[in-house]
PDB file of C-alpha atoms and ligand atoms in Angstrom:
ATOM      1  CA  MET A 180     -15.180  19.185   7.825  1.00  0.00           C
ATOM      2  CA  PRO A 181     -14.317  18.749  12.151  1.00  0.00           C
ATOM      3  CA  GLU A 182     -13.497  22.055  13.175  1.00  0.00           C
ATOM      4  CA  ASP A 183      -9.971  20.513  14.213  1.00  0.00           C
ATOM      5  CA  ASP A 184      -9.223  19.411  10.825  1.00  0.00           C
ATOM      6  CA  ALA A 185      -8.843  23.206   9.454  1.00  0.00           C
ATOM      7  CA  THR A 186      -5.235  23.147   9.266  1.00  0.00           C
ATOM      8  CA  ALA A 187      -5.173  19.616   7.448  1.00  0.00           C
ATOM      9  CA  SER A 188      -3.742  20.782   3.878  1.00  0.00           C
ATOM     10  CA  PRO A 189      -7.027  20.865   1.319  1.00  0.00           C
ATOM     11  CA  THR A 190      -5.216  18.259  -0.817  1.00  0.00           C
ATOM     12  CA  ALA A 191      -4.619  16.114   2.556  1.00  0.00           C
ATOM     13  CA  GLU A 192      -5.232  11.814   2.259  1.00  0.00           C
ATOM     14  CA  ILE A 193      -4.286  10.210   5.186  1.00  0.00           C
ATOM     15  CA  VAL A 194      -3.730  12.440   8.392  1.00  0.00           C
ATOM     16  CA  CYS A 195      -2.388  10.473  10.855  1.00  0.00           C
ATOM     17  CA  GLN A 196      -2.124  12.884  14.227  1.00  0.00           C
ATOM     18  CA  ALA A 197      -0.121  12.240  17.339  1.00  0.00           C
ATOM     19  CA  VAL A 198      -1.045   7.862  16.001  1.00  0.00           C
ATOM     20  CA  GLY A 199      -0.471   6.105  18.969  1.00  0.00           C
ATOM     21  CA  ARG A 200      -0.998   1.907  19.603  1.00  0.00           C
ATOM     22  CA  VAL A 201       0.145  -0.407  21.825  1.00  0.00           C
ATOM     23  CA  PHE A 202      -0.312  -4.213  21.837  1.00  0.00           C
ATOM     24  CA  GLY A 203      -0.405  -5.758  25.391  1.00  0.00           C
ATOM     25  CA  THR A 204       2.836  -4.434  27.439  1.00  0.00           C
ATOM     26  CA  ARG A 205       4.812  -3.644  23.814  1.00  0.00           C
ATOM     27  CA  ARG A 206       5.259   0.361  21.903  1.00  0.00           C
ATOM     28  CA  ALA A 207       4.485  -0.445  18.859  1.00  0.00           C
ATOM     29  CA  LEU A 208       3.846   2.901  17.862  1.00  0.00           C
ATOM     30  CA  GLU A 209       4.117   6.068  19.512  1.00  0.00           C
ATOM     31  CA  ASP A 210       2.847   9.860  18.740  1.00  0.00           C
ATOM     32  CA  ILE A 211       2.886   9.573  14.786  1.00  0.00           C
ATOM     33  CA  THR A 212       2.038  13.105  13.219  1.00  0.00           C
ATOM     34  CA  THR A 213       2.561  12.607   9.033  1.00  0.00           C
ATOM     35  CA  THR A 214       0.066  13.794   6.233  1.00  0.00           C
ATOM     36  CA  ILE A 215      -0.355  11.745   3.032  1.00  0.00           C
ATOM     37  CA  GLU A 216      -0.749  14.605  -0.214  1.00  0.00           C
ATOM     38  CA  ALA A 217      -3.407  13.382  -2.548  1.00  0.00           C
ATOM     39  CA  GLY A 218      -0.271  12.333  -5.455  1.00  0.00           C
ATOM     40  CA  ASP A 219       2.402  11.298  -3.082  1.00  0.00           C
ATOM     41  CA  LEU A 220       5.061   8.747  -3.927  1.00  0.00           C
ATOM     42  CA  ALA A 221       5.904   7.877  -0.002  1.00  0.00           C
ATOM     43  CA  ALA A 222       7.734   5.230   1.527  1.00  0.00           C
ATOM     44  CA  ILE A 223       6.805   3.316   5.267  1.00  0.00           C
ATOM     45  CA  VAL A 224      10.811   1.870   6.093  1.00  0.00           C
ATOM     46  CA  GLY A 225      12.790   0.740   9.282  1.00  0.00           C
ATOM     47  CA  SER A 226      14.397  -2.837  10.090  1.00  0.00           C
ATOM     48  CA  SER A 227      11.991  -5.374  10.542  1.00  0.00           C
ATOM     49  CA  GLY A 228       9.091  -5.195  14.055  1.00  0.00           C
ATOM     50  CA  CYS A 229       9.893  -2.110  13.639  1.00  0.00           C
ATOM     51  CA  GLY A 230       5.741  -0.988  13.104  1.00  0.00           C
ATOM     52  CA  LYS A 231       5.375  -0.193   9.142  1.00  0.00           C
ATOM     53  CA  THR A 232       2.300  -2.702   8.773  1.00  0.00           C
ATOM     54  CA  VAL A 233       1.212  -1.764  12.073  1.00  0.00           C
ATOM     55  CA  LEU A 234       1.102   2.008  10.898  1.00  0.00           C
ATOM     56  CA  LEU A 235      -0.253   0.934   7.326  1.00  0.00           C
ATOM     57  CA  HIS A 236      -3.096  -1.280   9.089  1.00  0.00           C
ATOM     58  CA  HIS A 237      -4.352   1.973  10.960  1.00  0.00           C
ATOM     59  CA  MET A 238      -4.344   4.222   8.018  1.00  0.00           C
ATOM     60  CA  ILE A 239      -6.681   1.814   5.798  1.00  0.00           C
ATOM     61  CA  GLY A 240      -9.022   1.486   9.233  1.00  0.00           C
ATOM     62  CA  LEU A 241      -7.736  -2.253   9.798  1.00  0.00           C
ATOM     63  CA  HIS A 242      -6.597  -0.977  13.357  1.00  0.00           C
ATOM     64  CA  GLN A 243      -7.792   2.075  15.933  1.00  0.00           C
ATOM     65  CA  PRO A 244      -4.653   4.102  17.298  1.00  0.00           C
ATOM     66  CA  ASP A 245      -5.134   3.414  21.020  1.00  0.00           C
ATOM     67  CA  GLU A 246      -4.056   7.264  21.397  1.00  0.00           C
ATOM     68  CA  GLY A 247      -4.345  10.475  18.273  1.00  0.00           C
ATOM     69  CA  ARG A 248      -6.463   9.861  14.907  1.00  0.00           C
ATOM     70  CA  VAL A 249      -6.266   8.486  11.029  1.00  0.00           C
ATOM     71  CA  LEU A 250      -8.077  10.588   8.837  1.00  0.00           C
ATOM     72  CA  ALA A 251      -8.986   9.941   5.828  1.00  0.00           C
ATOM     73  CA  ARG A 252     -10.040  11.872   2.049  1.00  0.00           C
ATOM     74  CA  ASP A 253     -13.146  10.314   0.946  1.00  0.00           C
ATOM     75  CA  HIS A 254     -13.369  10.306  -2.600  1.00  0.00           C
ATOM     76  CA  GLY A 255     -17.453   8.577  -2.402  1.00  0.00           C
ATOM     77  CA  ASP A 256     -19.008  12.454  -0.783  1.00  0.00           C
ATOM     78  CA  PRO A 257     -18.155  15.434  -3.031  1.00  0.00           C
ATOM     79  CA  ALA A 258     -17.175  17.505  -0.546  1.00  0.00           C
ATOM     80  CA  GLU A 259     -15.048  15.429   0.035  1.00  0.00           C
ATOM     81  CA  PRO A 260     -14.127  16.021   3.119  1.00  0.00           C
ATOM     82  CA  LEU A 261     -10.969  13.949   6.025  1.00  0.00           C
ATOM     83  CA  VAL A 262     -13.212  11.261   8.385  1.00  0.00           C
ATOM     84  CA  ASP A 263     -11.811  10.048  11.795  1.00  0.00           C
ATOM     85  CA  LEU A 264     -11.323   6.190  10.736  1.00  0.00           C
ATOM     86  CA  ALA A 265     -12.254   5.537  14.487  1.00  0.00           C
ATOM     87  CA  ALA A 266     -15.699   7.635  14.216  1.00  0.00           C
ATOM     88  CA  CYS A 267     -16.202   5.600  11.003  1.00  0.00           C
ATOM     89  CA  ASP A 268     -19.235   2.800  10.460  1.00  0.00           C
ATOM     90  CA  LEU A 269     -18.290  -0.670   8.124  1.00  0.00           C
ATOM     91  CA  ASP A 270     -20.549   0.842   5.722  1.00  0.00           C
ATOM     92  CA  GLY A 271     -18.435   3.948   6.186  1.00  0.00           C
ATOM     93  CA  LEU A 272     -15.112   2.037   5.710  1.00  0.00           C
ATOM     94  CA  GLU A 273     -16.498   0.595   2.396  1.00  0.00           C
ATOM     95  CA  ARG A 274     -17.399   3.908   0.717  1.00  0.00           C
ATOM     96  CA  LEU A 275     -13.542   5.184   1.593  1.00  0.00           C
ATOM     97  CA  ARG A 276     -12.547   1.328   0.350  1.00  0.00           C
ATOM     98  CA  LEU A 277     -14.377   1.378  -3.350  1.00  0.00           C
ATOM     99  CA  HIS A 278     -10.902   3.877  -4.078  1.00  0.00           C
ATOM    100  CA  TRP A 279      -8.173   1.998  -1.993  1.00  0.00           C
ATOM    101  CA  SER A 280      -6.447  -1.201  -2.920  1.00  0.00           C
ATOM    102  CA  VAL A 281      -3.921  -3.196  -0.886  1.00  0.00           C
ATOM    103  CA  VAL A 282      -0.999  -5.925  -1.354  1.00  0.00           C
ATOM    104  CA  PHE A 283      -0.957  -7.606   1.793  1.00  0.00           C
ATOM    105  CA  GLN A 284       3.007  -8.297   3.117  1.00  0.00           C
ATOM    106  CA  ARG A 285       1.104 -12.052   3.201  1.00  0.00           C
ATOM    107  CA  ASN A 286      -1.390 -11.105   0.256  1.00  0.00           C
ATOM    108  CA  ALA A 287      -4.164 -11.891   2.005  1.00  0.00           C
ATOM    109  CA  LEU A 288      -5.555 -14.463  -0.814  1.00  0.00           C
ATOM    110  CA  PHE A 289      -9.335 -15.680  -0.681  1.00  0.00           C
ATOM    111  CA  THR A 290     -10.301 -19.702  -1.291  1.00  0.00           C
ATOM    112  CA  GLY A 291     -10.842 -19.804  -4.637  1.00  0.00           C
ATOM    113  CA  THR A 292      -8.877 -19.890  -8.306  1.00  0.00           C
ATOM    114  CA  VAL A 293      -6.381 -16.421  -9.176  1.00  0.00           C
ATOM    115  CA  GLU A 294      -9.746 -16.121 -12.071  1.00  0.00           C
ATOM    116  CA  GLU A 295     -12.302 -15.047  -8.649  1.00  0.00           C
ATOM    117  CA  ASN A 296      -9.777 -13.467  -6.916  1.00  0.00           C
ATOM    118  CA  ILE A 297      -9.506 -10.842  -8.758  1.00  0.00           C
ATOM    119  CA  SER A 298     -12.717 -10.326 -10.714  1.00  0.00           C
ATOM    120  CA  LEU A 299     -14.302 -10.688  -7.646  1.00  0.00           C
ATOM    121  CA  TRP A 300     -14.499  -6.524  -6.419  1.00  0.00           C
ATOM    122  CA  LEU A 301     -14.973  -6.177 -10.315  1.00  0.00           C
ATOM    123  CA  ARG A 302     -18.222  -7.289 -10.981  1.00  0.00           C
ATOM    124  CA  GLU A 303     -19.358  -6.517  -6.922  1.00  0.00           C
ATOM    125  CA  HIS A 304     -19.084  -2.983  -7.497  1.00  0.00           C
ATOM    126  CA  THR A 305     -18.733  -2.241 -10.946  1.00  0.00           C
ATOM    127  CA  ALA A 306     -21.379  -1.654 -14.095  1.00  0.00           C
ATOM    128  CA  MET A 307     -18.131  -3.699 -16.216  1.00  0.00           C
ATOM    129  CA  THR A 308     -19.061  -6.370 -17.693  1.00  0.00           C
ATOM    130  CA  ASP A 309     -18.321 -10.566 -18.182  1.00  0.00           C
ATOM    131  CA  GLU A 310     -16.148  -9.565 -20.577  1.00  0.00           C
ATOM    132  CA  GLN A 311     -14.482  -6.155 -20.300  1.00  0.00           C
ATOM    133  CA  ILE A 312     -14.025  -8.468 -16.359  1.00  0.00           C
ATOM    134  CA  ARG A 313     -12.421 -10.587 -18.502  1.00  0.00           C
ATOM    135  CA  ARG A 314     -10.254  -8.351 -20.089  1.00  0.00           C
ATOM    136  CA  ARG A 315      -9.289  -6.361 -17.125  1.00  0.00           C
ATOM    137  CA  VAL A 316      -8.096 -10.193 -15.625  1.00  0.00           C
ATOM    138  CA  ARG A 317      -6.230 -11.084 -18.227  1.00  0.00           C
ATOM    139  CA  ASP A 318      -4.400  -7.394 -18.661  1.00  0.00           C
ATOM    140  CA  SER A 319      -4.040  -6.474 -14.683  1.00  0.00           C
ATOM    141  CA  VAL A 320      -2.538 -10.315 -14.508  1.00  0.00           C
ATOM    142  CA  ILE A 321       0.353  -9.280 -17.300  1.00  0.00           C
ATOM    143  CA  ALA A 322       0.957  -6.081 -15.982  1.00  0.00           C
ATOM    144  CA  ALA A 323       2.156  -8.481 -13.180  1.00  0.00           C
ATOM    145  CA  THR A 324       4.003 -10.546 -14.842  1.00  0.00           C
ATOM    146  CA  LEU A 325       2.421 -14.085 -14.599  1.00  0.00           C
ATOM    147  CA  ASP A 326       0.991 -15.514 -17.819  1.00  0.00           C
ATOM    148  CA  PRO A 327      -3.040 -16.070 -17.709  1.00  0.00           C
ATOM    149  CA  ASP A 328      -3.874 -19.246 -19.532  1.00  0.00           C
ATOM    150  CA  ASP A 329      -0.845 -21.036 -16.840  1.00  0.00           C
ATOM    151  CA  VAL A 330      -2.363 -18.581 -12.958  1.00  0.00           C
ATOM    152  CA  LEU A 331      -5.762 -17.741 -14.091  1.00  0.00           C
ATOM    153  CA  ARG A 332      -7.752 -20.865 -13.202  1.00  0.00           C
ATOM    154  CA  LYS A 333      -5.247 -21.872 -10.260  1.00  0.00           C
ATOM    155  CA  GLN A 334      -5.761 -22.221  -7.089  1.00  0.00           C
ATOM    156  CA  ARG A 335      -4.187 -19.988  -4.749  1.00  0.00           C
ATOM    157  CA  ASP A 336      -3.119 -22.981  -2.153  1.00  0.00           C
ATOM    158  CA  SER A 337      -1.340 -23.983  -5.260  1.00  0.00           C
ATOM    159  CA  LEU A 338       0.296 -21.124  -6.380  1.00  0.00           C
ATOM    160  CA  SER A 339       4.356 -20.310  -5.441  1.00  0.00           C
ATOM    161  CA  GLY A 340       5.056 -17.416  -2.558  1.00  0.00           C
ATOM    162  CA  GLY A 341       6.215 -14.870  -5.630  1.00  0.00           C
ATOM    163  CA  MET A 342       3.214 -15.716  -7.735  1.00  0.00           C
ATOM    164  CA  ALA A 343       0.932 -15.107  -4.988  1.00  0.00           C
ATOM    165  CA  LYS A 344       2.277 -11.562  -4.326  1.00  0.00           C
ATOM    166  CA  ARG A 345       2.425 -10.842  -7.991  1.00  0.00           C
ATOM    167  CA  VAL A 346      -1.132 -12.418  -7.740  1.00  0.00           C
ATOM    168  CA  ALA A 347      -2.743 -10.015  -5.286  1.00  0.00           C
ATOM    169  CA  ILE A 348      -0.552  -7.512  -6.656  1.00  0.00           C
ATOM    170  CA  ALA A 349      -2.241  -8.104  -9.865  1.00  0.00           C
ATOM    171  CA  ARG A 350      -5.513  -7.649  -8.107  1.00  0.00           C
ATOM    172  CA  ALA A 351      -4.986  -4.653  -6.521  1.00  0.00           C
ATOM    173  CA  ILE A 352      -4.543  -2.733  -9.491  1.00  0.00           C
ATOM    174  CA  ALA A 353      -7.649  -4.563 -11.276  1.00  0.00           C
ATOM    175  CA  THR A 354      -9.488  -1.955 -10.136  1.00  0.00           C
ATOM    176  CA  ASP A 355      -7.944   1.087 -10.969  1.00  0.00           C
ATOM    177  CA  PRO A 356      -7.632   2.661  -7.529  1.00  0.00           C
ATOM    178  CA  VAL A 357      -6.934   6.404  -6.412  1.00  0.00           C
ATOM    179  CA  VAL A 358      -5.256   5.078  -3.850  1.00  0.00           C
ATOM    180  CA  MET A 359      -2.120   1.807  -3.100  1.00  0.00           C
ATOM    181  CA  PHE A 360      -1.758   0.537  -0.462  1.00  0.00           C
ATOM    182  CA  TYR A 361       1.212  -2.213  -0.544  1.00  0.00           C
ATOM    183  CA  ASP A 362       3.144  -4.022   2.130  1.00  0.00           C
ATOM    184  CA  GLU A 363       6.878  -5.528   0.981  1.00  0.00           C
ATOM    185  CA  PRO A 364       5.119  -5.782  -2.882  1.00  0.00           C
ATOM    186  CA  THR A 365       8.439  -7.614  -3.794  1.00  0.00           C
ATOM    187  CA  THR A 366      10.181  -9.592  -0.824  1.00  0.00           C
ATOM    188  CA  GLY A 367      10.730 -12.769  -1.849  1.00  0.00           C
ATOM    189  CA  LEU A 368      10.512 -12.682  -5.410  1.00  0.00           C
ATOM    190  CA  ASP A 369      13.620 -13.229  -8.197  1.00  0.00           C
ATOM    191  CA  PRO A 370      15.408 -10.034  -9.528  1.00  0.00           C
ATOM    192  CA  VAL A 371      13.491 -10.393 -12.478  1.00  0.00           C
ATOM    193  CA  VAL A 372      11.084 -10.064 -11.485  1.00  0.00           C
ATOM    194  CA  SER A 373      11.473  -7.315  -9.044  1.00  0.00           C
ATOM    195  CA  ALA A 374      12.571  -4.741 -11.361  1.00  0.00           C
ATOM    196  CA  ARG A 375       9.133  -5.943 -13.626  1.00  0.00           C
ATOM    197  CA  ILE A 376       7.954  -5.229 -10.459  1.00  0.00           C
ATOM    198  CA  HIS A 377       8.972  -1.425  -9.348  1.00  0.00           C
ATOM    199  CA  ASP A 378       7.970  -0.515 -12.915  1.00  0.00           C
ATOM    200  CA  LEU A 379       4.896  -1.796 -12.460  1.00  0.00           C
ATOM    201  CA  VAL A 380       4.120   0.992  -9.424  1.00  0.00           C
ATOM    202  CA  PHE A 381       6.338   3.265 -10.681  1.00  0.00           C
ATOM    203  CA  GLU A 382       4.071   3.044 -13.904  1.00  0.00           C
ATOM    204  CA  ILE A 383       1.256   2.503 -11.999  1.00  0.00           C
ATOM    205  CA  HIS A 384       0.986   5.496  -9.973  1.00  0.00           C
ATOM    206  CA  HIS A 385       1.623   7.557 -12.675  1.00  0.00           C
ATOM    207  CA  SER A 386      -0.551   6.520 -15.001  1.00  0.00           C
ATOM    208  CA  PRO A 387      -3.456   9.408 -15.636  1.00  0.00           C
ATOM    209  CA  ARG A 388      -6.440   8.567 -14.877  1.00  0.00           C
ATOM    210  CA  ALA A 389     -10.155   8.957 -16.210  1.00  0.00           C
ATOM    211  CA  ASP A 390     -11.384  11.297 -13.594  1.00  0.00           C
ATOM    212  CA  ARG A 391      -8.162  13.166 -13.400  1.00  0.00           C
ATOM    213  CA  ARG A 392      -7.416  12.685 -10.184  1.00  0.00           C
ATOM    214  CA  ARG A 393      -3.544  12.494  -8.784  1.00  0.00           C
ATOM    215  CA  ARG A 394      -3.159   8.652  -7.227  1.00  0.00           C
ATOM    216  CA  THR A 395      -1.671   7.771  -3.811  1.00  0.00           C
ATOM    217  CA  THR A 396       1.222   5.419  -3.606  1.00  0.00           C
ATOM    218  CA  ILE A 397       2.037   4.197  -0.100  1.00  0.00           C
ATOM    219  CA  ILE A 398       4.304   2.027  -0.002  1.00  0.00           C
ATOM    220  CA  VAL A 399       6.211  -0.097   2.666  1.00  0.00           C
ATOM    221  CA  THR A 400       9.109  -1.389   1.699  1.00  0.00           C
ATOM    222  CA  HIS A 401      13.092  -2.956   2.355  1.00  0.00           C
ATOM    223  CA  ASP A 402      13.518  -3.192  -1.260  1.00  0.00           C
ATOM    224  CA  ARG A 403      16.982  -0.682  -1.429  1.00  0.00           C
ATOM    225  CA  ASP A 404      16.051  -1.000  -6.368  1.00  0.00           C
ATOM    226  CA  LEU A 405      12.289  -0.460  -5.503  1.00  0.00           C
ATOM    227  CA  LEU A 406      13.931   2.825  -3.407  1.00  0.00           C
ATOM    228  CA  ARG A 407      16.229   3.910  -5.912  1.00  0.00           C
ATOM    229  CA  ARG A 408      14.324   3.257  -8.869  1.00  0.00           C
ATOM    230  CA  ILE A 409      10.996   5.292  -7.797  1.00  0.00           C
ATOM    231  CA  ARG A 410      13.445   7.757  -5.375  1.00  0.00           C
ATOM    232  CA  PRO A 411       9.351   8.400  -2.842  1.00  0.00           C
ATOM    233  CA  ARG A 412       9.190  10.055  -0.088  1.00  0.00           C
ATOM    234  CA  ILE A 413      10.965   8.251   3.333  1.00  0.00           C
ATOM    235  CA  ILE A 414       8.954   7.931   6.350  1.00  0.00           C
ATOM    236  CA  MET A 415      11.561   5.685   8.854  1.00  0.00           C
ATOM    237  CA  LEU A 416       9.846   4.052  11.983  1.00  0.00           C
ATOM    238  CA  ASP A 417      12.466   3.690  14.946  1.00  0.00           C
ATOM    239  CA  ALA A 418      10.713   0.795  17.703  1.00  0.00           C
ATOM    240  CA  GLY A 419       7.553   2.863  16.256  1.00  0.00           C
ATOM    241  CA  ARG A 420       7.608   6.431  16.492  1.00  0.00           C
ATOM    242  CA  LEU A 421       9.300   8.517  13.085  1.00  0.00           C
ATOM    243  CA  VAL A 422      13.166   9.356  13.583  1.00  0.00           C
ATOM    244  CA  PHE A 423      13.369  10.839   8.948  1.00  0.00           C
ATOM    245  CA  ASP A 424      10.215  12.300   7.110  1.00  0.00           C
ATOM    246  CA  GLY A 425      11.647  13.404   3.550  1.00  0.00           C
ATOM    247  CA  ALA A 426      12.370  12.994   0.395  1.00  0.00           C
ATOM    248  CA  TYR A 427      14.308  10.554  -0.869  1.00  0.00           C
ATOM    249  CA  GLU A 428      16.993  12.276  -1.936  1.00  0.00           C
ATOM    250  CA  ALA A 429      17.984  13.292   1.686  1.00  0.00           C
ATOM    251  CA  PHE A 430      17.636  10.617   2.945  1.00  0.00           C
ATOM    252  CA  ILE A 431      19.853   8.911   1.436  1.00  0.00           C
ATOM    253  CA  ALA A 432      22.628  11.898   2.375  1.00  0.00           C
ATOM    254  CA  SER A 433      21.183  12.024   5.878  1.00  0.00           C
ATOM    255  CA  ASP A 434      23.611  11.097   8.214  1.00  0.00           C
ATOM    256  CA  LEU A 435      20.738  10.436  11.013  1.00  0.00           C
ATOM    257  CA  PRO A 436      23.247   7.985  12.923  1.00  0.00           C
ATOM    258  CA  VAL A 437      20.083   5.351  12.037  1.00  0.00           C
ATOM    259  CA  ALA A 438      19.296   6.009   8.933  1.00  0.00           C
ATOM    260  CA  ARG A 439      23.043   6.071   7.836  1.00  0.00           C
ATOM    261  CA  GLN A 440      22.635   2.027   9.436  1.00  0.00           C
ATOM    262  CA  TYR A 441      19.459   0.439   8.412  1.00  0.00           C
ATOM    263  CA  LEU A 442      21.077   2.253   4.811  1.00  0.00           C
ATOM    264  CA  GLU A 443      23.936   0.044   4.764  1.00  0.00           C
ATOM    265  CA  GLN A 444      21.866  -3.029   6.291  1.00  0.00           C
ATOM    266  CA  MET A 445      19.140  -3.237   3.597  1.00  0.00           C
ATOM    267  CA  PRO A 446      20.461  -5.925   1.559  1.00  0.00           C
ATOM    268  CA  VAL A 447      20.652  -7.772   4.300  1.00  0.00           C
ATOM    269  CA  LEU A 448      16.770  -7.472   5.367  1.00  0.00           C
ATOM    270  CA  ASN A 449      15.640  -7.328   1.134  1.00  0.00           C
ATOM    271  CA  ALA A 450      17.585 -11.220   1.744  1.00  0.00           C
ATOM    272  CA  ARG A 451      14.915 -12.096   4.076  1.00  0.00           C
ATOM    273  CA  GLN A 452      11.811 -14.077   2.924  1.00  0.00           C
ATOM    274  CA  PRO A 453       8.778 -13.520   3.463  1.00  0.00           C
ATOM    275  CA  GLN A 454       7.142 -14.320   6.207  1.00  0.00           C
TER     276      GLN A 454
HETATM  277  N1  LIG B 528      -1.928  -8.118  16.140  1.00  0.00           N
HETATM  278  C1  LIG B 528      -0.639  -7.805  16.775  1.00  0.00           C
HETATM  279  N2  LIG B 528      -0.470  -8.088  18.703  1.00  0.00           N
HETATM  280  C2  LIG B 528      -0.069  -7.836  19.177  1.00  0.00           C
HETATM  281  N3  LIG B 528       1.962  -7.502  19.152  1.00  0.00           N
HETATM  282  C3  LIG B 528       1.680  -7.520  17.065  1.00  0.00           C
HETATM  283  C4  LIG B 528      -0.034  -6.818  16.252  1.00  0.00           C
HETATM  284  N4  LIG B 528       0.557  -6.203  15.082  1.00  0.00           N
HETATM  285  C5  LIG B 528       2.150  -6.197  15.761  1.00  0.00           C
HETATM  286  N5  LIG B 528       1.859  -6.750  16.671  1.00  0.00           N
HETATM  287  C6  LIG B 528       3.771  -6.235  17.390  1.00  0.00           C
HETATM  288  O1  LIG B 528       4.217  -4.263  16.593  1.00  0.00           O
HETATM  289  C7  LIG B 528       5.561  -4.498  16.587  1.00  0.00           C
HETATM  290  C8  LIG B 528       5.388  -3.653  15.060  1.00  0.00           C
HETATM  291  O2  LIG B 528       4.937  -4.501  13.799  1.00  0.00           O
HETATM  292  P1  LIG B 528       5.100  -4.268  11.688  1.00  0.00           P
HETATM  293  O3  LIG B 528       4.372  -5.768  12.051  1.00  0.00           O
HETATM  294  O4  LIG B 528       4.258  -3.681  12.679  1.00  0.00           O
HETATM  295  O5  LIG B 528       6.558  -4.358  11.803  1.00  0.00           O
HETATM  296  P2  LIG B 528       7.083  -4.180  10.371  1.00  0.00           P
HETATM  297  O6  LIG B 528       7.727  -2.897  10.934  1.00  0.00           O
HETATM  298  O7  LIG B 528       6.129  -4.364   9.571  1.00  0.00           O
HETATM  299  O8  LIG B 528       8.142  -5.674  10.409  1.00  0.00           O
HETATM  300  P3  LIG B 528       8.169  -6.409   9.484  1.00  0.00           P
HETATM  301  O9  LIG B 528       8.963  -5.488   8.446  1.00  0.00           O
HETATM  302  O10 LIG B 528       8.352  -8.002   9.482  1.00  0.00           O
HETATM  303  O11 LIG B 528       6.996  -7.115   8.895  1.00  0.00           O
HETATM  304  C9  LIG B 528       5.881  -5.836  16.710  1.00  0.00           C
HETATM  305  O12 LIG B 528       5.907  -5.980  17.195  1.00  0.00           O
HETATM  306  C10 LIG B 528       5.133  -7.341  16.260  1.00  0.00           C
HETATM  307  O13 LIG B 528       5.278  -8.267  16.493  1.00  0.00           O
HETATM  308 MG1  LIG B 529       5.341  -5.987   8.469  1.00  0.00          MG
END
């Protein structure tokens, strides 16, 4: 572990240290310092364009910060040190990502069938048999409230927005990840399906892993009902700055003007369509 990580918590999963990011003349993130601990269930909230997706993309190494750094726990290393994502080569990032799943805001399904989208990772990265993969794919699809007999053979481009979102969730949970990242998993879903996804997020987070590692969940959302269901730690951004980092109960009771205004707007934000 690098020397200056001595202050990092021994159970840290993702550490953002003074992370800053500028796109052209626009500052997307400024001085973000926060540590996601193993076992955390954390939500990144804030109004549209405040930097939630950009922060999530820094946490998974898709973006590199202009200032500061992001460290992540390497579950592929027995000593499990925290590694600086900017210092990782592609192999290093691949190894980290073996233990992560991401539900992207725009789903990021590849061209092909639903079955192919969900099974590819399992074929490439596990020793599971075809039958085990088939079962895992079906179970994941059912958990994401889809009918496997209806969707598995469908092509990506024939899915509705809500179906594609659920396929992205099914694909993410199929890999039994240590760390789950979701970017707006319920935007565009009807209330009944949303409620099922709320339960699923909660159940996956708390479901025990065979290796006893605690699961960590980081979720970007505008969904007030989801927050109420899972009562996560809240990380609130405002114009790229971290303005609140604490328990859900403290957040909803907060008299921080920016938090109050956001909470009042949430039903409207939640009604937005997916991009
Ligand atoms: N690749 C990029 N190039 C230039 N600007 C970008 C890029 N990605 C994001 N931005 C800008 O960074 C800011 C934060 O964007 P981000 O996507 O993180 O917002 P968000 O909080 O996720 O919003 P939403 O709730 O609408 O998804 C925005 O001003 C956006 O236009
Ligand atoms: Mg976003």
